[in-house]
Coordinates of C-alpha atoms and ligand atoms in Angstrom, one line a residue:
M1 CA 0.3 0.1 0.1
K2 CA 1.5 3.5 -0.6
L3 CA -0.3 6.8 0.4
T4 CA -1.2 8.9 -2.0
G5 CA -3.6 11.8 0.2
V6 CA -4.8 12.3 3.6
E7 CA -7.8 14.3 4.4
L8 CA -8.0 16.5 7.5
R9 CA -11.4 17.6 8.6
R10 CA -12.4 19.6 11.4
I11 CA -16.0 18.9 13.0
S12 CA -18.2 20.4 15.8
L13 CA -20.9 18.5 17.2
P14 CA -23.4 19.9 19.7
L15 CA -23.6 18.0 23.1
V16 CA -27.0 16.5 23.9
S17 CA -26.2 18.4 27.4
P18 CA -23.0 19.9 28.9
F19 CA -20.6 17.4 30.3
R20 CA -18.6 18.6 33.3
T21 CA -15.5 17.2 34.6
S22 CA -13.3 18.4 36.7
F23 CA -11.4 20.3 34.0
G24 CA -14.2 21.7 32.6
T25 CA -18.2 22.2 30.6
E26 CA -17.7 21.0 27.7
T27 CA -21.1 21.8 25.6
T28 CA -19.6 20.9 21.8
R29 CA -17.2 18.5 20.6
D30 CA -14.5 19.7 18.6
A31 CA -12.6 16.8 17.0
L32 CA -10.3 16.2 14.4
L33 CA -11.0 13.1 11.7
V34 CA -8.6 12.0 9.4
R35 CA -9.1 10.2 6.2
V36 CA -6.4 8.4 3.9
V37 CA -6.0 7.6 0.7
T38 CA -4.1 4.7 -0.3
T39 CA -3.1 2.4 -3.6
E40 CA -5.6 0.2 -2.3
A41 CA -8.2 1.5 -0.4
E42 CA -9.5 4.8 2.1
G43 CA -9.7 4.4 5.8
W44 CA -10.3 6.7 8.5
G45 CA -9.1 7.6 11.8
E46 CA -10.6 9.9 14.6
C47 CA -8.3 11.7 16.9
V48 CA -9.4 11.8 20.2
A49 CA -7.6 15.2 21.6
M50 CA -10.1 18.2 22.5
A51 CA -10.2 21.8 21.1
A52 CA -8.0 23.1 24.4
P53 CA -5.3 20.6 26.5
L54 CA -7.6 20.2 29.4
Y55 CA -7.9 16.2 29.4
S56 CA -4.1 15.9 28.4
S57 CA -1.3 18.3 26.8
E58 CA -2.7 17.4 23.2
Y59 CA -5.8 19.6 21.4
A60 CA -6.8 19.3 18.2
D61 CA -5.2 22.0 16.5
A62 CA -1.9 20.5 17.5
A63 CA -3.2 17.5 16.4
A64 CA -3.9 18.8 12.7
D65 CA -0.3 20.8 12.9
V66 CA 2.2 17.7 13.8
L67 CA 0.1 15.8 11.5
R68 CA 0.6 17.9 8.5
R69 CA 4.0 19.3 9.1
F70 CA 5.6 16.0 10.0
F71 CA 3.6 12.7 10.7
V72 CA 1.8 13.0 7.5
P73 CA 5.0 13.8 5.3
A74 CA 6.8 10.8 7.1
L75 CA 4.3 8.2 5.7
A76 CA 4.2 9.5 2.3
S77 CA 7.9 8.6 2.0
V78 CA 7.1 4.6 3.0
D79 CA 7.0 2.7 -0.4
H80 CA 5.2 -0.3 1.2
L81 CA 3.2 1.0 4.0
T82 CA 1.2 -1.1 6.5
A83 CA -0.2 -0.2 9.9
V84 CA 2.5 -2.1 11.4
D85 CA 4.8 0.4 10.0
V86 CA 3.1 3.6 11.5
T87 CA 4.7 3.6 14.8
P88 CA 8.0 2.7 14.1
T89 CA 8.1 5.5 11.1
L90 CA 6.8 7.9 13.6
Q91 CA 8.8 7.0 16.9
K92 CA 11.9 9.6 16.3
F93 CA 8.7 12.2 17.1
H94 CA 8.1 12.7 20.6
G95 CA 4.6 12.7 22.2
H96 CA 1.6 13.8 20.0
R97 CA 0.2 9.9 20.7
M98 CA -3.5 10.9 19.8
A99 CA -2.4 12.5 16.7
K100 CA -0.4 9.5 15.9
A101 CA -3.1 6.7 16.6
A102 CA -5.6 9.0 14.5
L103 CA -3.0 8.4 11.3
E104 CA -2.4 4.7 12.4
T105 CA -6.2 4.0 12.7
A106 CA -6.6 5.5 9.2
V107 CA -3.8 3.3 7.8
L108 CA -5.0 0.3 9.4
D109 CA -8.9 1.0 8.6
A110 CA -7.7 1.2 4.9
E111 CA -5.5 -2.2 5.2
L112 CA -8.3 -3.9 6.6
R113 CA -11.0 -3.0 3.9
A114 CA -8.8 -3.4 1.4
E115 CA -8.5 -7.2 2.5
G116 CA -11.8 -7.8 3.6
R117 CA -10.8 -8.0 7.6
P118 CA -12.7 -6.6 10.3
L119 CA -10.8 -4.6 12.9
A120 CA -12.5 -7.1 15.6
R121 CA -11.0 -10.3 14.1
E122 CA -7.8 -8.5 13.6
L123 CA -7.2 -7.5 17.2
G124 CA -8.4 -10.9 18.8
A125 CA -12.1 -10.3 19.8
V126 CA -13.9 -12.7 21.4
H127 CA -17.3 -11.4 21.9
T128 CA -20.0 -10.1 19.4
Q129 CA -21.2 -7.6 21.8
V130 CA -20.0 -5.6 24.6
P131 CA -21.4 -4.5 28.1
C132 CA -21.7 -0.8 28.4
G133 CA -21.2 1.8 30.9
V134 CA -21.9 5.4 31.0
S135 CA -19.9 8.7 32.6
V136 CA -22.0 10.9 34.4
G137 CA -20.5 14.9 35.0
I138 CA -21.0 16.4 38.1
M139 CA -23.9 18.2 38.2
N140 CA -25.4 21.0 39.8
S141 CA -27.4 19.5 42.4
T142 CA -27.8 16.0 43.9
E143 CA -31.4 15.9 42.6
E144 CA -30.3 16.6 39.3
L145 CA -27.8 13.5 39.4
L146 CA -30.2 11.2 40.5
D147 CA -32.5 11.9 38.3
A148 CA -29.5 11.6 35.4
V149 CA -28.2 8.4 36.9
G150 CA -32.0 7.2 37.1
N151 CA -32.5 7.5 33.4
Y152 CA -29.4 5.6 32.2
L153 CA -30.2 2.7 34.9
D154 CA -33.7 2.9 32.9
E155 CA -31.9 2.7 29.3
G156 CA -29.8 -0.1 30.7
Y157 CA -26.4 0.8 31.0
L158 CA -24.9 -1.7 33.3
R159 CA -22.6 0.3 35.2
I160 CA -22.4 4.0 36.5
K161 CA -19.4 5.7 36.8
L162 CA -19.7 9.7 38.3
K163 CA -17.1 12.6 37.5
I164 CA -15.8 13.4 41.1
Q165 CA -13.8 16.6 42.1
P166 CA -13.0 18.3 45.9
G167 CA -16.4 19.1 46.8
W168 CA -18.7 16.7 44.9
D169 CA -17.2 13.4 45.6
I170 CA -18.4 11.5 49.2
D171 CA -22.0 13.0 48.9
P172 CA -22.7 12.2 45.8
V173 CA -21.6 8.9 46.0
A174 CA -23.5 8.1 49.0
A175 CA -26.9 9.9 47.5
V176 CA -26.4 7.5 44.2
R177 CA -26.0 4.0 46.7
N178 CA -28.9 5.1 48.7
R179 CA -31.5 5.6 46.3
F180 CA -30.3 3.2 43.7
G181 CA -29.2 0.6 46.4
D182 CA -25.7 -1.7 46.7
D183 CA -26.4 -3.8 43.2
I184 CA -25.5 -1.3 40.4
L185 CA -21.7 -1.2 39.5
L186 CA -20.3 2.2 40.7
Q187 CA -17.3 3.9 40.2
V188 CA -15.8 7.3 39.9
D189 CA -13.6 9.6 37.9
A190 CA -11.7 12.3 39.2
N191 CA -9.3 13.6 36.0
T192 CA -6.4 14.2 38.6
A193 CA -8.3 16.5 41.0
Y194 CA -6.6 15.4 44.4
T195 CA -3.2 15.4 45.9
V196 CA -1.8 12.6 48.1
A197 CA -2.7 15.2 50.8
D198 CA -6.4 14.1 50.2
T199 CA -5.8 10.0 51.2
R200 CA -7.8 10.3 54.3
H201 CA -10.8 12.2 52.4
L202 CA -10.9 9.6 49.8
A203 CA -10.8 6.7 52.0
R204 CA -14.0 7.8 53.0
L205 CA -15.3 6.1 49.5
D206 CA -14.3 2.7 50.9
P207 CA -17.4 2.0 52.7
Y208 CA -19.8 2.5 48.9
N209 CA -18.0 -0.6 47.5
L210 CA -16.8 1.0 44.4
L211 CA -15.5 -1.0 41.4
L212 CA -12.7 1.6 41.3
I213 CA -11.4 5.3 41.9
E214 CA -10.0 6.4 38.1
Q215 CA -7.0 8.8 38.0
P216 CA -7.4 10.8 41.5
L217 CA -3.8 12.2 41.0
P218 CA -1.9 14.3 38.6
E219 CA -0.7 12.1 35.5
D220 CA 3.1 12.0 36.2
D221 CA 2.2 11.2 40.3
I222 CA 3.0 7.3 39.7
L223 CA 4.4 7.2 43.2
G224 CA 1.8 8.8 44.6
H225 CA -1.1 6.5 43.3
A226 CA 1.0 3.7 44.7
Q227 CA 1.2 5.5 48.0
L228 CA -2.6 6.4 47.9
A229 CA -3.4 2.2 47.4
Q230 CA -1.7 1.1 50.1
H231 CA -4.8 3.3 52.3
L232 CA -7.6 2.6 50.0
K233 CA -9.6 -0.1 50.0
T234 CA -11.3 0.9 46.9
P235 CA -9.3 -0.1 44.1
I236 CA -7.3 2.4 41.6
C237 CA -7.7 2.4 38.1
L238 CA -5.0 4.7 35.7
D239 CA -6.6 6.5 33.0
E240 CA -4.2 9.9 32.0
S241 CA -0.7 8.2 33.5
I242 CA -0.9 5.3 31.2
T243 CA 0.5 6.8 27.7
S244 CA 2.3 3.0 26.1
A245 CA 2.9 -0.6 27.4
Q246 CA 6.0 0.5 28.6
T247 CA 4.2 3.0 31.5
A248 CA 1.9 0.3 32.2
A249 CA 4.0 -2.3 33.2
A250 CA 5.7 0.4 35.5
A251 CA 2.5 1.1 37.3
I252 CA 1.6 -2.3 37.3
T253 CA 5.1 -3.5 38.8
L254 CA 5.1 -0.4 41.3
K255 CA 1.2 -1.3 42.2
A256 CA 0.2 2.0 41.5
C257 CA -2.9 0.5 40.2
S258 CA -4.9 -2.8 39.9
I259 CA -7.1 -1.9 36.9
I260 CA -6.4 0.1 33.7
N261 CA -8.6 2.0 31.3
I262 CA -7.3 2.0 27.9
K263 CA -7.7 4.3 25.3
P264 CA -6.4 3.8 22.1
G265 CA -5.9 7.9 21.4
R266 CA -4.1 8.0 24.8
V267 CA -1.4 5.4 24.0
G268 CA -1.2 5.8 20.4
G269 CA -3.4 3.6 18.6
Y270 CA -4.9 0.1 18.5
L271 CA -1.7 -1.9 18.3
E272 CA -0.4 -0.4 21.4
S273 CA -3.5 -1.0 22.7
R274 CA -3.5 -4.4 22.2
R275 CA 0.1 -4.9 23.9
I276 CA -1.5 -3.2 27.0
H277 CA -4.4 -5.6 26.8
D278 CA -2.3 -8.5 26.4
L279 CA 0.3 -7.7 29.5
C280 CA -2.4 -6.6 31.6
Q281 CA -4.0 -9.9 31.1
S282 CA -0.7 -11.4 31.8
H283 CA -0.5 -9.6 35.0
N284 CA -4.4 -10.2 36.2
I285 CA -5.1 -6.5 35.9
P286 CA -8.6 -6.1 34.5
V287 CA -9.0 -3.5 31.7
W288 CA -11.9 -1.9 30.1
C289 CA -12.4 0.7 27.3
G290 CA -12.6 4.4 27.7
G291 CA -14.3 6.9 25.9
M292 CA -13.2 10.3 24.7
L293 CA -17.0 11.3 23.5
E294 CA -16.2 9.7 20.2
T295 CA -18.4 10.1 17.1
G296 CA -19.5 7.0 15.5
L297 CA -15.7 6.5 13.5
G298 CA -13.8 6.0 16.7
R299 CA -16.8 4.4 18.7
A300 CA -16.8 1.7 16.1
A301 CA -13.0 1.4 16.9
N302 CA -13.5 1.0 20.1
L303 CA -16.3 -1.5 20.2
A304 CA -14.2 -4.1 18.7
L305 CA -11.1 -3.6 21.0
A306 CA -13.2 -3.9 24.2
A307 CA -14.4 -7.2 22.5
L308 CA -10.6 -8.6 23.3
P309 CA -11.1 -11.1 26.6
N310 CA -9.5 -9.1 29.4
F311 CA -11.5 -6.1 28.5
T312 CA -13.7 -7.6 31.7
L313 CA -15.4 -4.5 33.2
P314 CA -17.8 -2.4 31.3
G315 CA -16.2 0.3 29.7
D316 CA -17.2 3.9 28.9
T317 CA -18.6 2.9 25.3
S318 CA -21.9 4.6 25.7
A319 CA -24.4 4.9 22.8
S320 CA -23.9 7.6 20.4
S321 CA -27.0 9.0 22.1
R322 CA -25.4 9.4 25.4
Y323 CA -23.8 12.1 23.5
Y324 CA -25.1 13.4 20.4
Q325 CA -28.9 13.9 19.0
T326 CA -27.2 13.3 15.3
D327 CA -24.1 11.7 15.0
I328 CA -21.7 11.6 11.6
T329 CA -22.5 7.8 11.2
P330 CA -25.1 5.5 11.6
P331 CA -26.0 5.6 15.8
F332 CA -25.0 2.7 18.0
T333 CA -27.9 1.8 20.5
L334 CA -27.9 0.1 23.4
T335 CA -29.6 -3.3 23.6
N336 CA -29.9 -4.7 27.1
G337 CA -27.1 -2.7 27.9
H338 CA -24.7 -3.8 25.1
L339 CA -23.3 -2.7 21.7
P340 CA -22.7 -4.8 18.7
V341 CA -19.3 -5.3 17.7
P342 CA -18.9 -4.3 14.3
T343 CA -18.4 -7.2 11.6
T344 CA -17.8 -5.6 8.4
P345 CA -14.4 -5.0 7.1
G346 CA -11.9 -2.3 9.0
I347 CA -13.4 -0.1 11.4
G348 CA -16.8 -1.4 10.2
I349 CA -18.9 2.0 9.6
D350 CA -18.8 4.7 7.2
P351 CA -19.4 8.3 8.0
L352 CA -23.1 9.5 6.8
E353 CA -22.2 12.0 4.1
A354 CA -24.8 14.6 4.7
E355 CA -24.6 14.4 8.3
L356 CA -20.9 14.6 7.9
A357 CA -21.0 18.1 5.8
E358 CA -23.3 19.5 8.1
V359 CA -21.0 19.5 10.9
T360 CA -17.8 19.9 9.3
T361 CA -16.1 23.1 10.3
H362 CA -12.9 22.9 7.8
T363 CA -11.3 20.8 5.2
E364 CA -7.7 20.1 4.6
W365 CA -6.6 18.0 1.9
L366 CA -2.8 17.4 2.2
K367 CA -1.5 16.4 -1.2
L368 CA 2.0 14.3 -1.3
Ligands
NPQ401 C1 -12.6 10.0 31.0 N1 -14.0 10.7 29.4 O1 -12.6 9.2 31.0 C2 -12.9 11.2 30.0 C3 -12.7 12.2 29.9 C4 -13.1 13.2 29.2 C5 -16.2 9.8 29.2 O2 -15.6 10.3 31.0 C6 -14.5 16.4 25.5 C7 -13.6 15.6 25.1 C8 -15.0 16.1 26.4 C9 -13.3 14.7 25.5 C10 -14.8 15.4 28.6 C11 -15.4 10.0 29.8 C12 -14.7 15.4 27.8 C13 -13.7 14.2 27.1 C14 -13.8 14.4 29.5 C15 -12.8 13.7 27.6 O3 -11.5 10.8 31.7
MG402 MG1 -10.7 9.1 33.2

């Protein structure tokens, strides 16, 4: 396969409701899509970077810039290109994993489409559908939160994740347990909002039998997580801290976490995600698939990954309607709390042309 052109497309999708986390409130999803054209087929990759560097240091304009200036030209010079060549070719460029992931996914999609092979089969999926959880934002009141959680449970979600921050943690968890009982699968995500000085406070979550607490401390604070883990009954799950199989191995060995959230964008792609999956499986560390408010393109690929055997906890692989009234692909809808794993070649879904055009804010064709 040889790369013959790349399209960078910016889209702006309104969210069904504002999504508040410890780092801010989002009302629209501004995303970057990568479409590669090769001698064999076309492929799509969604870059999960946010418009601003709030979740991590990456942001959409920077991803577009590094793709345009460095990554696409480097790949364009590879004669027999396949997806496994992308990471080695881009290795010399530091960071920008979300941009690398989008490009690798687009190349992988093109390659698999050309060969008629679905991504799920390529990655080693063992399920045809995956159990789904939902991430519930910080609300203005407990009543509002209980309403939202009740509606998601009615829709069939099998696990609830509450976003927490100092001032919105113990009470909302207690209220949800009190209203919906001890049987629902419940976990929390702090998106780095605490410090080790909050250890005694976070231990107050212990009585609520949470599945896990996700990323309580800053992404670089592996030592802090290891120390915190010694004082909490609630298992620690890392998200932002895990940027590669190498950092995953270190975090596991240092006992900084006992569960890992895998987000392909954060770790540089689906191939690195599979390595982390395999590593965790060999260490008896359960994994689950995170979410970055993906459109149907990213959601489809995440479902393939989430169908691997060590994805033993429900992921943030929610239905399209959790975030979007109208998606740029046919929507993924829940059946008994599960989403189907795509079965057609590549990522297994195509954008709807009219819907995509409607939300596109900018298109750039990179000639090679
Ligand atoms: C997390 N996601 O697990 C992230 C964080 C997150 C589903 O909780 C726009 C784009 C808004 C990406 C808000 C979930 C976002 C975003 C939160 C990612 O930490
Ligand atoms: Mg998280």
